[in-house]
Coordinates of C-alpha atoms and ligand atoms in Angstrom, one line a residue:
M1 CA 49.7 25.3 62.1
G2 CA 52.6 24.8 64.4
T3 CA 53.8 21.3 65.5
T4 CA 53.4 22.0 69.1
A5 CA 50.7 23.5 71.3
T6 CA 51.7 25.5 74.3
I7 CA 49.8 25.0 77.6
Q8 CA 50.2 27.3 80.5
I9 CA 49.0 26.5 84.0
G10 CA 50.0 29.0 86.6
D11 CA 53.7 29.6 86.1
K12 CA 54.3 26.4 84.3
T13 CA 54.4 26.3 80.5
I14 CA 54.8 23.2 78.4
D15 CA 54.9 22.4 74.7
C16 CA 52.8 19.5 73.7
P17 CA 53.3 17.8 70.3
V18 CA 50.5 18.3 67.8
I19 CA 49.6 15.2 65.7
V20 CA 47.7 15.5 62.4
G21 CA 45.8 12.6 60.8
T22 CA 45.6 11.7 57.2
E23 CA 42.3 13.7 56.9
N24 CA 44.0 16.6 58.7
E25 CA 42.3 16.0 62.0
V26 CA 44.4 17.7 64.7
G27 CA 45.1 16.4 68.1
I28 CA 47.1 17.8 71.0
D29 CA 49.2 15.0 72.5
I30 CA 49.0 15.7 76.3
Q31 CA 50.7 12.5 77.5
V32 CA 53.3 14.6 79.4
L33 CA 50.8 17.0 80.8
R34 CA 50.4 15.4 84.2
D35 CA 54.1 14.6 84.7
K36 CA 55.1 18.1 83.9
T37 CA 52.3 20.1 85.5
G38 CA 50.3 17.8 87.8
A39 CA 47.1 18.6 85.8
V40 CA 45.0 16.2 83.8
T41 CA 42.5 17.0 81.1
F42 CA 38.8 17.0 82.0
D43 CA 36.4 15.7 79.3
P44 CA 33.3 13.9 80.7
G45 CA 31.8 11.7 78.0
Y46 CA 35.1 11.9 76.1
G47 CA 33.4 14.4 73.6
N48 CA 36.8 16.0 72.9
T49 CA 39.2 13.2 73.6
G50 CA 41.1 11.2 70.9
A51 CA 41.7 7.9 72.7
C52 CA 43.8 6.3 70.0
E53 CA 45.1 6.7 66.4
S54 CA 43.1 4.5 64.1
A55 CA 43.2 3.6 60.4
V56 CA 39.9 1.7 60.3
T57 CA 37.1 4.3 59.7
F58 CA 37.0 8.0 59.0
L59 CA 34.0 10.0 60.0
D60 CA 33.4 13.7 59.5
G61 CA 30.2 14.7 61.4
E62 CA 30.0 18.2 60.0
Q63 CA 30.1 17.0 56.4
G64 CA 28.1 13.7 57.0
I65 CA 31.1 11.6 55.7
L66 CA 31.6 8.0 56.7
R67 CA 34.4 5.9 55.1
Y68 CA 35.6 2.4 55.8
R69 CA 39.3 2.1 55.1
G70 CA 38.9 5.1 52.8
Y71 CA 35.9 3.8 50.9
P72 CA 32.7 6.0 51.1
I73 CA 29.8 4.1 52.7
E74 CA 27.6 5.1 49.7
Q75 CA 29.9 3.2 47.4
L76 CA 30.0 0.1 49.6
A77 CA 26.3 -0.1 50.5
G78 CA 24.8 -1.9 47.5
P79 CA 27.6 -3.2 45.2
A80 CA 29.6 -4.8 48.0
S81 CA 28.6 -7.7 50.2
F82 CA 28.8 -7.7 54.0
L83 CA 31.5 -10.4 53.8
E84 CA 33.5 -8.3 51.4
V85 CA 33.2 -5.3 53.8
S86 CA 34.1 -7.5 56.8
W87 CA 37.3 -8.5 55.0
L88 CA 38.0 -4.9 54.1
L89 CA 37.6 -3.8 57.7
L90 CA 39.7 -6.7 59.1
K91 CA 42.4 -6.8 56.5
G92 CA 42.6 -3.1 55.4
E93 CA 42.1 -3.8 51.7
L94 CA 39.3 -5.2 49.5
P95 CA 39.6 -8.9 48.8
N96 CA 40.3 -10.1 45.3
A97 CA 37.9 -12.6 43.7
A98 CA 39.8 -15.7 44.8
E99 CA 40.2 -14.3 48.4
L100 CA 36.5 -13.5 48.6
A101 CA 35.5 -17.0 47.3
A102 CA 37.7 -18.7 49.8
F103 CA 36.4 -16.5 52.6
D104 CA 32.8 -17.1 51.5
A105 CA 33.3 -20.9 51.5
A106 CA 35.1 -20.9 54.9
E107 CA 32.4 -18.8 56.4
K108 CA 29.8 -21.2 55.2
A109 CA 31.8 -24.1 56.7
H110 CA 32.0 -22.6 60.2
R111 CA 28.4 -21.7 60.9
E112 CA 27.5 -24.5 63.3
L113 CA 27.7 -23.7 67.0
P114 CA 29.6 -26.0 69.4
D115 CA 27.2 -28.3 71.3
Y116 CA 27.9 -26.6 74.6
A117 CA 26.9 -23.2 73.2
V118 CA 23.6 -24.7 72.1
A119 CA 23.2 -26.2 75.6
V120 CA 23.8 -22.7 77.2
I121 CA 21.1 -21.2 75.0
K122 CA 18.7 -23.9 76.0
A123 CA 19.5 -23.4 79.6
L124 CA 18.5 -19.7 79.5
P125 CA 15.0 -18.5 80.5
K126 CA 12.9 -18.0 77.4
N127 CA 12.1 -14.4 78.4
V128 CA 15.7 -13.3 78.8
H129 CA 16.5 -10.3 76.6
P130 CA 18.3 -11.5 73.4
M131 CA 21.2 -9.0 74.0
A132 CA 21.7 -10.6 77.5
A133 CA 21.7 -14.0 75.9
L134 CA 24.0 -12.9 73.1
A135 CA 26.6 -11.5 75.6
S136 CA 26.3 -14.6 77.8
V137 CA 26.9 -17.1 75.1
L138 CA 29.7 -15.0 73.5
V139 CA 31.6 -15.1 76.8
A140 CA 31.1 -18.9 76.8
L141 CA 32.5 -19.1 73.3
T142 CA 35.8 -17.8 74.8
T143 CA 36.5 -21.4 75.8
S144 CA 36.6 -22.5 72.2
E145 CA 38.7 -19.5 71.0
D146 CA 41.4 -20.7 68.6
S147 CA 44.9 -19.7 69.0
P148 CA 45.1 -16.1 67.9
K149 CA 47.8 -17.1 65.4
A150 CA 45.6 -19.8 63.6
V151 CA 44.7 -18.6 60.1
E152 CA 42.1 -20.0 57.7
A153 CA 41.1 -18.6 54.2
G154 CA 43.4 -15.7 54.9
L155 CA 41.7 -14.6 58.1
A156 CA 42.4 -15.2 61.8
K157 CA 40.4 -18.4 62.5
N158 CA 38.7 -17.1 65.6
E159 CA 37.5 -14.1 63.7
L160 CA 36.2 -16.2 60.9
T161 CA 34.5 -18.5 63.3
L162 CA 32.8 -15.7 65.2
L163 CA 31.6 -14.0 62.0
A164 CA 30.2 -17.3 60.8
Q165 CA 28.6 -18.3 64.2
L166 CA 27.0 -15.0 65.3
P167 CA 24.0 -15.3 63.0
T168 CA 23.4 -18.9 64.2
L169 CA 23.7 -17.8 67.8
A170 CA 21.2 -14.9 67.2
A171 CA 18.7 -17.2 65.4
Y172 CA 18.9 -19.9 68.1
I173 CA 18.4 -17.3 70.8
Y174 CA 15.3 -16.1 69.0
R175 CA 13.9 -19.5 68.3
H176 CA 14.5 -20.6 71.9
S177 CA 12.6 -17.5 73.1
Q178 CA 9.7 -18.5 70.9
G179 CA 9.8 -22.2 71.9
L180 CA 10.6 -23.2 68.3
D181 CA 13.0 -26.0 67.2
F182 CA 16.3 -24.8 66.0
V183 CA 17.0 -24.6 62.2
G184 CA 20.6 -25.3 61.5
P185 CA 22.7 -23.3 59.0
D186 CA 22.3 -24.0 55.3
A187 CA 25.6 -23.7 53.4
G188 CA 23.7 -23.2 50.1
L189 CA 22.6 -19.8 51.3
S190 CA 24.3 -16.4 51.4
Y191 CA 25.2 -14.9 54.8
A192 CA 22.0 -12.9 55.2
A193 CA 19.7 -15.4 53.5
N194 CA 21.0 -18.2 55.8
Y195 CA 20.3 -16.0 58.8
L196 CA 16.7 -15.3 57.7
N197 CA 16.2 -19.0 57.0
M198 CA 17.5 -20.0 60.5
M199 CA 15.3 -17.3 62.1
F200 CA 12.0 -17.9 60.3
K201 CA 12.0 -21.3 58.5
G202 CA 8.7 -23.1 59.2
T203 CA 6.9 -20.0 60.4
K204 CA 4.7 -17.6 58.5
L205 CA 7.6 -15.2 58.4
A206 CA 9.8 -17.5 56.2
T207 CA 11.1 -15.8 53.1
T208 CA 13.4 -17.0 50.3
D209 CA 13.4 -13.6 48.6
E210 CA 17.0 -12.8 47.6
A211 CA 16.1 -9.1 47.4
I212 CA 15.0 -9.1 51.1
A213 CA 18.2 -10.9 52.0
K214 CA 20.2 -8.4 50.0
A215 CA 18.5 -5.5 51.9
L216 CA 19.5 -7.1 55.2
D217 CA 23.0 -7.6 54.0
L218 CA 23.1 -3.9 53.2
L219 CA 21.9 -3.0 56.6
F220 CA 24.7 -5.1 58.1
I221 CA 27.2 -3.1 56.0
L222 CA 25.8 0.2 57.2
H223 CA 26.3 -0.9 60.8
A224 CA 29.7 -2.5 60.2
D225 CA 31.9 0.2 61.8
H226 CA 31.6 3.6 63.3
E227 CA 35.0 4.4 64.8
Q228 CA 35.3 5.1 68.5
N229 CA 31.6 4.8 69.5
C230 CA 30.6 3.6 73.0
S231 CA 30.6 -0.2 72.2
T232 CA 33.8 -0.1 70.1
S233 CA 35.6 1.9 72.7
T234 CA 34.4 -0.7 75.3
V235 CA 35.8 -3.5 73.2
R236 CA 39.1 -1.7 72.9
L237 CA 39.2 -0.8 76.6
V238 CA 38.4 -4.4 77.7
G239 CA 40.9 -5.7 75.1
S240 CA 43.5 -3.3 76.5
A241 CA 43.5 -5.4 79.7
Q242 CA 44.5 -8.3 77.4
A243 CA 41.1 -10.0 77.9
G244 CA 40.3 -12.4 75.0
L245 CA 38.5 -11.5 71.9
S246 CA 35.1 -13.0 72.7
A247 CA 35.2 -11.6 76.2
S248 CA 35.9 -8.1 74.8
L249 CA 33.1 -8.5 72.2
A250 CA 30.6 -9.6 74.9
A251 CA 31.4 -6.3 76.7
G252 CA 30.8 -4.5 73.4
V253 CA 27.4 -6.3 73.1
T254 CA 26.3 -5.0 76.6
A255 CA 27.4 -1.5 75.8
L256 CA 25.5 -1.6 72.5
W257 CA 22.4 -2.7 74.2
G258 CA 21.8 0.7 75.9
P259 CA 19.0 2.8 74.5
L260 CA 21.3 5.8 73.9
H261 CA 23.5 3.5 71.7
G262 CA 22.3 0.6 69.6
G263 CA 19.3 -0.1 71.8
A264 CA 17.8 3.1 70.2
N265 CA 16.5 1.0 67.3
Q266 CA 14.2 -0.9 69.7
A267 CA 13.4 2.4 71.6
V268 CA 12.3 4.1 68.4
I269 CA 9.6 1.5 67.7
E270 CA 8.5 1.7 71.3
M271 CA 8.4 5.5 71.1
L272 CA 6.3 5.4 67.8
D273 CA 3.9 2.9 69.5
E274 CA 3.6 5.3 72.4
V275 CA 2.8 8.2 70.1
V276 CA 0.1 6.1 68.3
A277 CA -1.4 4.5 71.5
H278 CA -1.6 7.6 73.7
Q279 CA -1.6 10.5 71.3
N280 CA -3.3 9.1 68.2
G281 CA -0.2 9.7 66.2
D282 CA 0.2 13.3 67.1
V283 CA 3.8 14.2 66.1
G284 CA 3.4 17.7 67.5
W285 CA 3.0 16.1 71.0
A286 CA 6.2 14.0 70.5
V287 CA 8.2 17.0 69.4
A288 CA 6.9 19.1 72.3
Q289 CA 7.7 16.3 74.8
A290 CA 11.2 15.9 73.4
K291 CA 11.8 19.6 73.9
D292 CA 10.4 19.7 77.4
K293 CA 13.3 19.5 79.9
N294 CA 11.0 18.4 82.6
S295 CA 10.0 15.3 80.6
N296 CA 12.1 12.1 80.2
F297 CA 10.9 11.8 76.7
R298 CA 13.6 12.0 74.0
L299 CA 13.2 11.7 70.3
M300 CA 14.8 8.2 70.0
G301 CA 16.7 7.7 66.8
F302 CA 17.5 11.5 66.7
G303 CA 20.7 13.2 67.5
H304 CA 24.3 12.0 67.4
R305 CA 27.5 12.9 69.3
V306 CA 29.4 13.3 66.1
Y307 CA 27.0 13.9 63.2
K308 CA 25.9 17.6 63.2
N309 CA 24.6 17.8 59.6
F310 CA 23.2 14.4 58.6
D311 CA 23.9 10.8 59.3
P312 CA 24.7 9.2 55.9
R313 CA 23.6 5.8 57.1
A314 CA 20.1 7.2 58.0
K315 CA 19.8 8.6 54.4
L316 CA 20.6 5.2 52.9
I317 CA 18.3 3.3 55.4
K318 CA 15.4 5.6 54.7
V319 CA 15.6 4.6 51.0
Q320 CA 15.8 0.9 52.1
A321 CA 12.7 1.3 54.3
D322 CA 10.6 2.4 51.3
L323 CA 12.1 -0.4 49.1
V324 CA 11.6 -3.2 51.7
L325 CA 8.1 -2.2 52.7
G326 CA 7.2 -1.8 49.1
K327 CA 8.6 -5.2 48.3
L328 CA 6.7 -6.8 51.2
G329 CA 3.6 -5.0 50.1
K330 CA 3.3 -3.4 53.6
D331 CA 1.7 -0.1 54.2
D332 CA 3.4 0.6 57.4
K333 CA 1.7 3.3 59.4
Q334 CA 4.8 3.6 61.5
L335 CA 6.9 4.5 58.5
A336 CA 4.5 7.3 57.6
L337 CA 4.5 8.4 61.3
A338 CA 8.3 8.3 61.4
K339 CA 8.5 10.4 58.3
G340 CA 6.0 12.9 59.7
L341 CA 7.9 13.1 63.0
E342 CA 11.2 13.6 61.1
Q343 CA 9.7 16.4 59.1
A344 CA 8.2 18.1 62.2
A345 CA 11.5 17.9 64.2
L346 CA 13.6 19.1 61.3
Q347 CA 11.5 22.3 61.1
D348 CA 11.6 22.9 64.8
E349 CA 14.0 25.6 66.1
Y350 CA 15.0 23.3 69.1
F351 CA 16.3 20.6 66.8
I352 CA 17.8 23.0 64.2
Q353 CA 19.8 24.9 66.9
R354 CA 21.1 21.7 68.4
K355 CA 21.8 20.1 65.0
L356 CA 19.7 17.0 65.8
Y357 CA 19.0 14.8 62.8
P358 CA 17.7 11.2 62.4
N359 CA 20.5 8.7 63.0
V360 CA 21.0 5.1 61.8
D361 CA 18.4 3.8 64.3
F362 CA 15.5 6.0 63.2
Y363 CA 14.4 3.9 60.2
S364 CA 16.2 0.6 60.7
G365 CA 13.7 -0.7 63.3
I366 CA 10.8 -0.1 60.8
I367 CA 12.5 -2.4 58.3
Y368 CA 13.3 -5.0 60.9
R369 CA 9.8 -5.0 62.1
A370 CA 8.4 -5.3 58.6
L371 CA 10.6 -8.4 58.1
G372 CA 9.1 -9.9 61.2
F373 CA 11.8 -9.3 63.8
P374 CA 10.4 -8.5 67.3
P375 CA 11.8 -5.2 68.7
E376 CA 14.0 -7.1 71.3
M377 CA 16.0 -8.6 68.3
F378 CA 16.7 -5.3 66.6
T379 CA 19.9 -4.6 68.6
V380 CA 21.1 -8.1 68.0
L381 CA 20.9 -7.3 64.3
F382 CA 23.0 -4.2 65.0
A383 CA 25.5 -6.4 66.8
I384 CA 25.8 -8.9 63.8
G385 CA 26.6 -5.9 61.6
R386 CA 29.1 -4.3 64.0
L387 CA 31.1 -7.5 64.7
P388 CA 33.8 -7.0 62.0
G389 CA 34.3 -3.4 63.2
W390 CA 34.7 -4.4 66.8
M391 CA 37.2 -7.1 65.8
S392 CA 39.1 -4.7 63.6
H393 CA 39.5 -2.3 66.5
W394 CA 40.4 -5.0 68.9
N395 CA 43.1 -6.1 66.6
E396 CA 44.3 -2.6 65.9
H397 CA 44.6 -1.9 69.6
N398 CA 46.4 -5.1 70.4
A399 CA 48.8 -4.8 67.5
G400 CA 50.1 -1.4 68.7
K401 CA 52.0 -0.5 71.8
A402 CA 48.8 -1.5 73.6
R403 CA 48.7 0.4 76.9
I404 CA 45.9 -0.6 79.3
G405 CA 43.1 1.9 79.1
R406 CA 42.9 3.8 82.4
P407 CA 41.4 7.3 82.6
R408 CA 42.1 9.7 85.4
Q409 CA 39.5 11.6 87.4
I410 CA 39.0 14.8 89.4
Y411 CA 38.2 13.6 92.9
T412 CA 35.3 15.6 94.5
G413 CA 34.6 13.5 97.6
K414 CA 35.5 14.0 101.3
N415 CA 39.0 14.9 102.4
A416 CA 40.9 12.5 104.6
R417 CA 39.2 11.8 108.0
D418 CA 39.7 9.3 110.8
F419 CA 37.7 6.1 111.1
V420 CA 35.4 6.0 114.2
A421 CA 34.4 2.6 115.6
V422 CA 30.7 1.7 115.2
D423 CA 30.0 1.9 119.0
K424 CA 31.5 5.4 119.2
R425 CA 29.5 6.9 116.2
Ligands
CMC1 N1 15.7 14.4 71.7 C1 15.6 15.6 72.3 N2 16.7 16.3 72.7 C2 17.9 15.8 72.4 C3 18.1 14.6 71.7 C4 16.9 13.9 71.4 N3 17.0 12.7 70.8 N4 19.4 14.4 71.6 C5 20.0 15.4 72.1 N5 19.1 16.3 72.6 C6 19.4 17.6 73.2 C7 20.0 17.4 74.6 O1 18.9 17.5 75.6 C8 20.9 18.7 74.7 O2 20.1 19.8 74.9 P1 20.6 21.0 75.8 O3 21.8 21.6 75.0 O4 19.4 22.0 75.9 O5 21.0 20.5 77.1 C9 21.5 18.8 73.3 O6 20.5 18.2 72.5 C10 22.8 18.0 73.2 O7 22.6 16.7 73.6 P2 23.6 15.7 74.4 O8 22.7 14.7 75.1 O9 24.5 16.6 75.1 O10 24.3 15.0 73.2 P3 25.2 13.8 73.3 O11 26.2 13.9 72.2 O12 25.8 13.6 74.7 O13 24.3 12.5 73.0 C11 22.9 11.0 71.9 C12 24.1 11.9 71.8 C13 22.9 10.1 70.6 C14 23.1 10.0 73.1 C15 21.6 11.8 72.0 O14 21.4 12.6 70.9 C16 20.4 10.9 72.3 O15 20.1 10.5 73.4 N6 19.7 10.5 71.2 C17 18.6 9.6 71.3 C18 19.1 8.1 71.4 C19 19.6 7.6 70.1 O16 19.0 7.8 69.0 N7 20.8 7.0 70.1 C20 21.4 6.4 68.9 C21 22.6 7.0 68.5 S1 23.2 6.6 66.8 C22 23.5 4.8 66.9 C23 24.7 4.5 67.6 O17 25.8 4.5 67.0 O18 24.7 4.3 68.8

């Protein structure tokens, strides 16, 4: 392959540099295109646009490959802990034993929320969606952002604090919505076990089962990063205006909330409920509806912009769904329904042709529900997992020659015309 790509528009020809990534991904650098020809590229939804160079995560949608900093997700999910993976994403390398121990201790020491953040949670209406609450309080946390240069236990202090506080924030938001007293963090418990404890202590959903905590930790790992997805691109874009870390993350939370992105985990459960309530669990009806272009029904948890073979996270989560539901002794009718729906869709020509497969959200909600999380909290769990990824990208963007993100457009509105005063119209 040559090192330049030639683009011809009318009588103008320009050579654009070709850049090649470490996994041989090829990009045409069109930065000079507009200056030299007056034209811009047109790519709605950015399906074919590389917005940055990044060394965080590699994803090959055709092969179903996902690697964090070069490590395959299959090797991290299980043996590694979420904190270890968070360090890997943020620092670029795995921590050694001493680094991990110091990080673990520091995380445990920073779990308490500042009083004003607790007051903000208490001031919110009980029925506010937890993702709205999460975004609101994250923005408020901006005021306590440490100097970006402060370091503790080898990590930027504001990143460490946010990692430690997000589960507390999520648990308090949940307990506020339920009218329950808050349960503070317990430094004797692991990251995920502490989160479960703060969520459910004193209720019939309380669990001290380490295997359940381990399963939740694994789910956090599977969500930890996914290169330039909608919310991560949002975090980078907001950060590119030199907005602070928490403010950029809050924007990421609101992007993630959408049902086409992280909000799909809640939407899957609602869809499965709909299939049971109105169609007595008829998966054929759901598949037919999803194919019908006159219907708004989509198979939620199916399809992906990048994965066109399988989503490796979905494979791992499906195994966890069986394990967790088995462990809890739950015979979840929704799990059986989801498996039936998956099978029916995967055999259907519509889904085969369009390469639509279950994605990370298809089975995760079933696990969360079995653990007792209400559907509105599912996307909050996604956000806890995605936090280290968002922060890694925010850092990467701001460490480089960070230009503000500012796409062009093709204007299709009215041509210039003269204003007419209201009494003459
Ligand atoms: N059910 C039915 N048809 C679908 C679905 C679906 N879930 N997904 C895509 N299609 C069809 C779509 O109608 C289109 O058909 P046609 O070519 O006839 O017009 C074709 O497949 C291509 O779809 P697209 O909408 O152009 O694909 P996209 O890359 O723009 O969207 C997606 C990707 C994930 C938003 C979409 O597949 C979708 O809406 N899925 C359901 C929501 C979901 O599960 N989202 C979670 C994504 S994974 C977690 C995350 O990281 O966010």
